[in-house]
Amino acid sequence: MTVARQVLQAVARAAAGARRVRASQPGGALAPPAARATGLAGVAAVLVAFGFLLGASSLLTLEEAVGLALFAVATNLLVGYAGLVSFGQAAFYGLGAYTVALSWQHYNWPFWLTFTLAPVLGGAAAFLVGLVALRARFLYFALLTLAFSQLFYEIAENQYHFTSGANGVFGPMVPSALAQPRAGYFFVLAVVAACLAILWKVTASSFGLTLRAIRENRARAEALGINVFRQELIAFVISGVFCSLAGTLFVVYSQSAYPELLDWQQSGYAVFMVVIGGMFTFLGPALGAVIYTVGQQFLISRTADWQLILGAVLLLIVLFRPDGLAGLADSAARWLAQRVPAVMRRGAPGSKAPPRVAPVASASEGEPQHAARVPGDERE
Amino acid sequence: MMPTAIIDTVGVLSTAGALFIVSAGLTLVFGAMRLINIAHGSFYMYGAFLLTTIAGAGTGLRFWLAVVAATIVVALIGAAVELVIMRRVYDSEHLTQLIATFGLFLIFADLALHFWGDNSRTANPPAAFAGQVAIGGAVFPAYDLVVIAAAVAVGLGLWVLLQRSGLGWRIRAAVEDPETLQAGGTNLPLLRTGMFTMGALLAGLSGAIVAPQVAVAPGMDSSIVVAAFIVAIIGGLGSVPGAALGALIIGAAETIGTIVAPTWASSFIYLAMIAVLVARPSGLLGIPERRQ
């Protein structure tokens, strides 16, 4: 096990199990709940203010970013929390978009009906895909999910008479009220906020802890009597539900659905957002989605090379910051929090702040959780 | 009836041959490093683009030299990628490796647009194989035979290399137990660089060989890498004979599917892969991954 991985795990514990870390490290670096609530409220206020201040085109970009944030966070329920690297979440994202678009095109169903139908279909599809894909592990799982999403893609591309093929479906499929940029933005913002609140509850529940236990040590989780397959299937279905819902939001701001939504590269971009934002924090992927969308808009208007920059960013993160930008911000905050009290208490004997990241000499593959306990824990 | 059967068979073998060469590279790299290389498709595309550039309108010796040159250039690119980036992520998690190769894939796709633009290009087949061949009333493109011959040569070469040479013994040992091998005096980093380079070489060769048969254009990296994954997975990741078997199955499924139900042909391929993985999670000829 490499140092990078130890650091990663330590950060994971700090970020994901904030409550436990706070309990074991009084005066820890993580922001107290009150500060975090203030921060969240601030972000929400800024996002609402943008809704009134920004022009139509910037608003659409932000709307897309907010919608993709849900896609990224839902993907991260698998990638970050459950340790299931899916390269096929675009299947459910595209399914949500196509549910709205095709129901409108063929049956003229109202948006509100299909908007509620899409997550149900997404969950059902995820259940079926998960039944098969979760039999495989690691790379085989990634490739099986990729294959399923390509299957959806080929169907959308080739069943021309029903899906309109590569052209996709375009048209006024969203209620005219939502088609206004401002109303549409607030609608997307409200839906995403509600969904993120639900997903936060899910990750903070005992189910979320179980997922993390499975990720950390599958064998031990099994030995404890956890039905690993069942828990992973539940996570897969939940992710499918919310990815599908994110797909319906795509229709709200684009009034269209086309096969590229189902392509494996779309899944890759979701993983990109997760990685760039930080997979070991709840909102990291949302940050990644905003950076991705705004960055793409910014770059596309200035250079044709946004893919080059995207790829370079991925490489840099992988090589130097595997915990993403949220991890970077986290260590910066931790560094500050460690410096400030140290400076203030300078001179007092034995007041040296304990190391925040476990300096573990060696941790066996078998028990990363306990072997990597912070020695400072006992001292405090 | 008979002539159609021959034409179809040659078509299947030709499609399968090209798929086999590119998938063999993917599966070798996976076998040796447990690495899924998404940028493998980029190497294939670069092989094809480089061939169109180097060969130009040449159909004689220049074409064959262009195949060799394109293959070597792609292999060198592969070696550089391994030395600069990939060797830093071998010990990382699967996700990190996937993301690194996905990043490379995006970079290569962008650079290809710079070098070759977004128009589709074509290459002329070599003059000696430009026409049609007739066997028992069946007429098919002579160049199909070149692709088939190349696939057979690659298959035999790999078999000799892996099963009959000391280097092959080391490569197989590197899969089983890299640490012991290294302790025994083998230069493991060099071996891995060599394997990655060989994977790139095979992808480049495949791209260069098929260039006269297809429209060489951006996006072929994305479609081939998915196809190569499927072939390698059906056969069993890490198994070269498996890649040959998988390529034949996919080549046949594609050809038959196109005749029977054209709009469902491409879906059949994914269904075939899913069916194989459900029945045999490690692929047809793959060895189940041991618990680490």
XYZ file of C-alpha atoms in Angstrom, chain A:
380
model
C 0.000 0.000 0.000
C 1.379 3.316 -0.993
C 1.627 6.468 0.991
C -0.771 8.158 -1.378
C -3.358 5.621 -0.494
C -2.815 6.053 3.229
C -3.209 9.771 2.882
C -6.277 9.185 0.810
C -7.796 6.992 3.445
C -6.980 9.400 6.188
C -8.601 12.214 4.273
C -11.523 9.949 3.555
C -12.029 9.315 7.231
C -11.680 12.960 8.049
C -14.105 14.108 5.398
C -16.622 11.300 5.343
C -16.774 10.400 9.001
C -16.615 13.963 10.211
C -18.542 13.258 13.389
C -16.248 10.470 14.502
C -13.120 12.434 13.727
C -14.415 15.422 15.638
C -15.158 13.257 18.633
C -11.708 11.725 18.662
C -9.847 14.915 17.901
C -11.196 17.733 20.012
C -10.337 21.028 18.437
C -10.042 19.234 15.121
C -9.587 21.131 11.920
C -12.968 20.400 10.431
C -15.449 23.202 10.484
C -17.991 22.897 13.285
C -21.594 22.219 12.246
C -22.599 25.828 12.780
C -19.856 27.096 10.483
C -20.734 24.479 7.912
C -24.408 25.422 8.023
C -23.447 29.050 7.569
C -21.304 28.114 4.611
C -24.096 26.139 3.006
C -26.576 28.929 3.559
C -24.092 31.320 1.984
C -23.710 29.136 -1.102
C -27.487 28.802 -1.361
C -27.935 32.562 -1.037
C -25.360 33.195 -3.755
C -27.013 30.658 -6.064
C -30.425 32.247 -5.518
C -28.976 35.739 -6.015
C -27.407 34.593 -9.301
C -30.901 33.622 -10.384
C -31.917 37.274 -10.210
C -28.670 38.871 -11.323
C -27.317 36.834 -14.222
C -28.263 37.219 -17.857
C -30.020 34.472 -19.769
C -26.953 32.777 -21.256
C -24.929 32.692 -18.041
C -28.021 31.486 -16.242
C -28.352 28.571 -18.653
C -24.733 27.590 -18.019
C -25.285 27.706 -14.286
C -28.511 25.760 -14.669
C -26.626 23.060 -16.537
C -23.958 23.021 -13.842
C -26.539 22.611 -11.089
C -28.245 19.799 -12.974
C -24.940 18.039 -13.578
C -24.092 18.467 -9.905
C -26.925 16.082 -9.084
C -25.636 13.646 -11.729
C -22.139 13.828 -10.236
C -23.203 13.435 -6.609
C -25.463 10.510 -7.519
C -22.562 8.904 -9.396
C -20.337 9.475 -6.407
C -22.691 7.514 -4.167
C -21.257 4.552 -6.079
C -17.721 5.688 -6.870
C -16.795 7.386 -3.622
C -19.066 5.912 -0.960
C -19.508 2.346 -2.139
C -16.206 2.032 -4.000
C -18.056 0.862 -7.117
C -16.472 2.483 -10.144
C -19.320 2.660 -12.625
C -18.544 3.812 -16.132
C -22.189 3.520 -17.119
C -24.216 6.031 -15.132
C -24.919 7.883 -18.374
C -27.334 5.049 -19.163
C -29.668 6.271 -16.427
C -28.997 9.927 -17.110
C -29.920 9.454 -20.754
C -32.861 7.255 -19.800
C -34.321 10.088 -17.746
C -33.935 12.554 -20.597
C -35.359 10.136 -23.172
C -38.303 9.245 -20.929
C -39.450 12.860 -21.007
C -38.595 13.418 -24.663
C -40.079 10.250 -26.147
C -43.259 10.330 -24.044
C -43.799 13.856 -25.284
C -43.035 12.991 -28.901
C -45.100 9.840 -29.204
C -47.849 10.116 -26.611
C -47.872 13.811 -25.795
C -47.703 13.001 -22.085
C -47.411 16.039 -19.826
C -43.997 16.903 -18.416
C -45.061 16.525 -14.794
C -46.121 12.949 -15.365
C -42.893 11.951 -17.115
C -40.832 13.937 -14.640
C -42.110 11.647 -11.885
C -42.053 8.565 -14.090
C -38.374 8.960 -15.083
C -36.839 8.284 -11.644
C -39.040 5.209 -11.288
C -37.860 3.901 -14.648
C -34.271 4.833 -13.787
C -34.503 2.880 -10.548
C -36.053 -0.120 -12.274
C -33.398 -0.110 -14.995
C -30.669 0.237 -12.387
C -32.136 -2.703 -10.510
C -31.952 -4.921 -13.603
C -28.493 -3.710 -14.649
C -27.238 -3.989 -11.079
C -28.456 -7.576 -10.767
C -26.053 -8.500 -13.572
C -23.239 -5.967 -13.224
C -22.749 -6.345 -9.469
C -21.832 -9.984 -9.961
C -18.541 -8.657 -11.286
C -15.876 -6.819 -9.348
C -13.534 -3.923 -9.970
C -12.619 -3.561 -13.636
C -15.142 -6.112 -14.797
C -17.836 -4.126 -13.026
C -16.653 -0.910 -14.661
C -16.638 -2.557 -18.066
C -20.010 -4.267 -17.594
C -21.664 -0.993 -16.649
C -19.964 0.553 -19.668
C -21.367 -2.219 -21.870
C -24.890 -1.684 -20.572
C -24.716 2.015 -21.210
C -23.401 1.370 -24.733
C -26.330 -1.002 -25.244
C -28.701 1.863 -24.369
C -26.687 4.105 -26.672
C -26.926 1.733 -29.621
C -30.671 1.342 -29.121
C -31.135 5.116 -29.065
C -28.890 5.500 -32.099
C -30.295 2.698 -34.250
C -33.989 2.371 -33.417
C -34.566 5.357 -35.630
C -38.320 4.991 -36.022
C -38.845 5.385 -32.274
C -35.910 7.442 -31.003
C -35.159 9.565 -34.106
C -31.664 8.084 -34.058
C -28.588 10.254 -34.024
C -30.623 13.441 -34.520
C -32.290 13.051 -31.162
C -35.580 14.558 -30.080
C -36.100 18.316 -30.035
C -39.121 20.404 -29.240
C -41.185 22.267 -26.682
C -41.494 19.320 -24.315
C -41.311 21.364 -21.137
C -44.163 23.559 -19.800
C -43.722 27.051 -21.178
C -43.335 28.465 -17.670
C -40.230 26.319 -17.097
C -38.876 27.181 -20.516
C -38.116 30.685 -19.262
C -34.459 30.736 -18.192
C -35.124 32.241 -14.756
C -38.044 30.001 -13.853
C -36.206 27.005 -15.249
C -33.137 27.839 -13.209
C -35.049 28.125 -9.959
C -36.900 24.914 -10.710
C -33.657 23.017 -11.341
C -32.062 24.590 -8.282
C -34.973 23.590 -6.061
C -35.099 20.026 -7.361
C -31.349 19.558 -7.011
C -31.314 21.045 -3.505
C -34.087 18.677 -2.421
C -32.345 15.689 -4.019
C -28.992 16.545 -2.458
C -30.669 16.808 0.945
C -32.094 13.321 0.476
C -28.756 11.947 -0.739
C -27.003 13.571 2.221
C -29.422 11.807 4.561
C -28.723 8.556 2.727
C -24.961 8.876 3.041
C -25.170 9.900 6.701
C -27.499 7.023 7.579
C -26.426 3.627 8.834
C -26.856 2.454 5.247
C -24.272 5.000 4.135
C -21.903 3.816 6.843
C -22.468 0.225 5.747
C -21.506 1.170 2.200
C -18.282 2.709 3.438
C -17.568 -0.353 5.541
C -17.955 -2.503 2.440
C -15.667 -0.220 0.484
C -13.000 -0.350 3.177
C -13.111 -4.039 3.876
C -15.504 -6.209 1.992
C -14.513 -9.453 3.647
C -14.970 -8.047 7.127
C -18.335 -6.564 6.209
C -19.418 -9.967 4.968
C -18.146 -11.613 8.120
C -20.225 -9.173 10.161
C -23.314 -10.527 8.441
C -23.840 -7.715 5.963
C -25.418 -8.851 2.725
C -22.932 -7.024 0.544
C -24.613 -7.715 -2.777
C -27.951 -6.467 -1.474
C -26.475 -3.261 -0.047
C -24.600 -2.566 -3.256
C -27.736 -3.202 -5.294
C -29.665 -0.723 -3.153
C -26.923 1.860 -3.680
C -26.977 1.185 -7.415
C -30.756 1.677 -7.565
C -30.628 4.906 -5.552
C -27.911 6.216 -7.828
C -29.960 5.207 -10.884
C -33.011 7.050 -9.555
C -31.140 10.297 -9.068
C -29.089 10.025 -12.269
C -32.361 9.618 -14.134
C -33.818 12.643 -12.377
C -30.731 14.624 -13.365
C -31.461 13.521 -16.940
C -34.951 15.048 -16.785
C -33.362 18.296 -15.616
C -31.164 18.207 -18.698
C -34.373 18.302 -20.753
C -35.581 21.302 -18.775
C -32.690 23.460 -19.935
C -31.982 21.902 -23.333
C -35.479 20.861 -24.538
C -33.868 17.878 -26.200
C -32.498 14.366 -25.793
C -29.900 12.750 -28.022
C -27.745 9.595 -28.015
C -24.549 11.296 -26.779
C -26.203 11.531 -23.355
C -25.869 7.746 -23.140
C -22.350 7.469 -24.500
C -19.590 6.057 -22.305
C -17.765 9.362 -22.513
C -20.717 11.011 -20.764
C -20.200 8.540 -17.914
C -16.531 9.404 -18.072
C -17.327 13.090 -17.604
C -19.384 12.240 -14.520
C -16.397 10.380 -13.101
C -14.284 13.385 -14.077
C -16.494 15.698 -12.000
C -16.309 13.308 -9.083
C -12.541 13.125 -9.249
C -11.876 16.795 -9.832
C -14.181 17.813 -6.994
C -13.095 15.106 -4.613
C -14.792 11.774 -4.192
C -14.429 11.629 -0.437
C -16.614 14.618 0.262
C -20.336 14.832 -0.218
C -20.407 18.104 -2.137
C -17.020 17.714 -3.841
C -18.572 16.208 -6.993
C -21.056 19.106 -7.143
C -18.126 21.493 -7.086
C -16.553 19.371 -9.802
C -19.715 19.678 -11.910
C -19.675 23.461 -11.612
C -15.988 23.648 -12.482
C -16.504 21.295 -15.414
C -19.488 23.160 -16.858
C -18.296 26.698 -16.302
C -14.781 25.765 -17.366
C -16.059 24.120 -20.525
C -18.181 27.181 -21.423
C -15.276 29.484 -20.681
C -12.814 27.427 -22.702
C -15.074 26.678 -25.650
C -15.604 30.378 -26.253
C -11.834 30.978 -26.241
C -10.132 27.877 -27.510
C -11.016 24.677 -29.304
C -8.795 22.766 -26.932
C -11.046 22.195 -23.966
C -10.632 18.420 -24.247
C -6.883 18.863 -24.044
C -7.194 20.931 -20.899
C -9.737 18.521 -19.437
C -7.382 15.617 -20.010
C -4.402 17.500 -18.623
C -6.363 18.434 -15.492
C -7.303 14.786 -15.021
C -3.687 13.703 -15.332
C -2.474 16.367 -12.927
C -5.075 15.432 -10.340
C -4.355 11.737 -10.670
C -0.621 12.272 -10.361
C -0.598 14.886 -7.615
C -3.965 15.264 -5.819
C -5.925 11.998 -5.838
C -8.424 13.482 -3.372
C -9.466 16.258 -5.739
C -9.925 19.961 -5.203
C -12.119 19.489 -2.143
C -9.252 17.533 -0.627
C -6.920 20.371 -1.511
C -9.182 22.913 0.194
C -9.528 20.556 3.120
C -5.786 20.221 3.656
C -5.400 23.981 3.287
C -8.013 24.530 5.982
C -6.382 21.894 8.133
C -2.952 23.429 7.665
C -4.312 26.801 8.756
C -6.179 25.380 11.722
C -3.041 23.581 12.797
C -0.838 26.651 12.438
C -3.056 29.177 14.183
C -3.477 27.385 17.534
C 0.165 26.339 17.450
C 1.222 29.940 17.105
C -1.199 31.073 19.778
C -0.125 28.428 22.271
C 3.545 28.721 21.514
C 5.706 28.267 24.550
C 3.329 26.076 26.511
C 4.965 22.667 27.051
C 3.486 19.667 25.275
C 1.195 21.850 23.267
C 2.344 20.627 19.905
C -0.650 19.972 17.749
C -1.005 16.317 16.876
C -0.555 15.397 13.234
C -3.851 15.459 11.406
C -2.888 12.840 8.853
C -1.843 9.547 10.296
C 1.896 8.982 9.952
C 1.477 5.260 9.645
C 4.629 3.258 9.151
C 2.896 0.296 7.631
C -0.664 -0.778 7.254
C -1.526 -4.214 6.053
C -3.932 -4.611 3.176
C -6.231 -6.613 5.365
C -7.252 -4.017 7.902
C -6.842 -0.476 6.693
C -9.379 0.897 9.174
C -7.734 -0.056 12.415
C -4.135 -0.336 11.355
C -4.236 3.265 10.227
C -5.603 4.692 13.443
C -4.053 8.002 14.326
C -1.575 7.515 17.164
C -2.568 10.943 18.447
C -6.029 9.581 19.187
C -4.930 7.898 22.372
C -2.825 10.820 23.452
C -5.795 13.098 23.394
